[in-house]
């Protein structure tokens, strides 16, 4: 299925795939940073009929390049930071 073959795109590993009547149950691992995008795609594939249940496994060693996201401007925090920069 498309959901099975797209799993590596989301850094997911599928350990087992069970077919029960008209549904497929995947068991595996996926990083927390990728789960929302995978859920969105599953909902798209299945016209909103997918169910994605996750369970926290714990922290794992990171593989690959770090993901660096710029901080969004926050007027309250930026004002406080600016006050401290004036004092120093």
Coordinates of C-alpha atoms in Angstrom, one line a residue:
X1 CA 0.0 0.0 0.0
X2 CA 1.0 3.6 -0.4
X3 CA 1.2 4.2 3.4
X4 CA 3.6 1.3 3.7
X5 CA 5.9 2.4 0.9
X6 CA 5.9 6.1 2.1
X7 CA 7.1 5.1 5.6
X8 CA 10.8 5.6 4.8
X9 CA 10.0 9.1 3.6
X10 CA 9.1 9.9 7.2
X11 CA 12.0 8.0 8.7
X12 CA 9.6 5.3 9.9
X13 CA 10.3 1.6 10.2
X14 CA 7.4 -0.8 9.9
X15 CA 8.0 -4.0 11.8
X16 CA 4.8 -5.9 11.1
X17 CA 1.8 -5.4 8.8
X18 CA -1.4 -7.3 9.7
X19 CA -4.5 -7.5 7.4
X20 CA -7.8 -7.8 9.2
X21 CA -10.9 -7.8 7.0
X22 CA -10.9 -4.4 5.3
X23 CA -8.1 -2.8 7.4
X24 CA -4.4 -2.9 7.7
X25 CA -2.5 -2.5 11.0
X26 CA 1.1 -1.4 10.9
X27 CA 3.4 -1.7 13.9
X28 CA 6.7 0.1 13.9
X29 CA 8.5 3.3 14.9
X30 CA 8.4 6.8 13.6
X31 CA 10.2 9.9 15.0
X32 CA 8.0 12.4 16.8
X33 CA 9.0 15.2 14.4
X34 CA 7.5 13.3 11.5
X35 CA 4.3 11.8 12.9
X36 CA 2.1 14.8 12.1
X37 CA 3.0 14.9 8.4
X38 CA 2.5 11.1 8.2
X39 CA -0.9 11.3 9.9
X40 CA -1.9 14.1 7.4
X41 CA -0.9 11.9 4.5
X42 CA -2.7 8.9 5.9
X43 CA -5.8 10.9 6.2
X44 CA -5.4 12.0 2.6
X45 CA -4.9 8.4 1.3
X46 CA -7.9 7.1 3.2
X47 CA -10.3 10.1 2.8
X48 CA -10.2 10.7 6.5
X49 CA -10.9 7.1 7.6
X50 CA -7.4 6.4 9.0
X51 CA -6.6 6.0 12.7
X52 CA -3.1 6.6 13.8
X53 CA -2.3 5.6 17.4
X54 CA 1.2 6.4 18.8
X55 CA 3.0 5.6 22.0
X56 CA 6.0 7.4 23.3
X57 CA 9.0 5.1 23.2
X58 CA 11.6 7.5 24.7
X59 CA 14.6 9.3 23.5
X60 CA 16.8 7.8 20.8
X61 CA 20.1 8.9 19.3
X62 CA 19.6 11.4 16.5
X63 CA 20.6 10.3 13.0
X64 CA 21.5 12.8 10.3
X65 CA 21.7 16.5 10.3
X66 CA 20.1 18.5 13.2
X67 CA 16.9 20.4 12.4
X68 CA 17.3 24.1 13.1
X69 CA 14.2 26.2 13.0
X70 CA 14.3 30.0 13.4
X71 CA 12.4 31.3 16.4
X72 CA 9.3 33.3 15.6
X73 CA 9.3 36.9 16.8
X74 CA 7.7 37.3 20.2
X75 CA 7.1 41.0 21.1
X76 CA 6.9 40.4 24.9
X77 CA 10.1 38.3 25.1
X78 CA 12.0 40.6 22.7
X79 CA 11.1 43.7 24.8
X80 CA 12.5 42.0 28.0
X81 CA 15.6 40.9 26.1
X82 CA 16.1 44.4 24.8
X83 CA 15.8 45.8 28.4
X84 CA 18.6 43.5 29.6
X85 CA 20.8 44.4 26.7
X86 CA 20.5 48.1 27.6
X87 CA 21.6 47.5 31.2
X88 CA 24.7 45.6 30.3

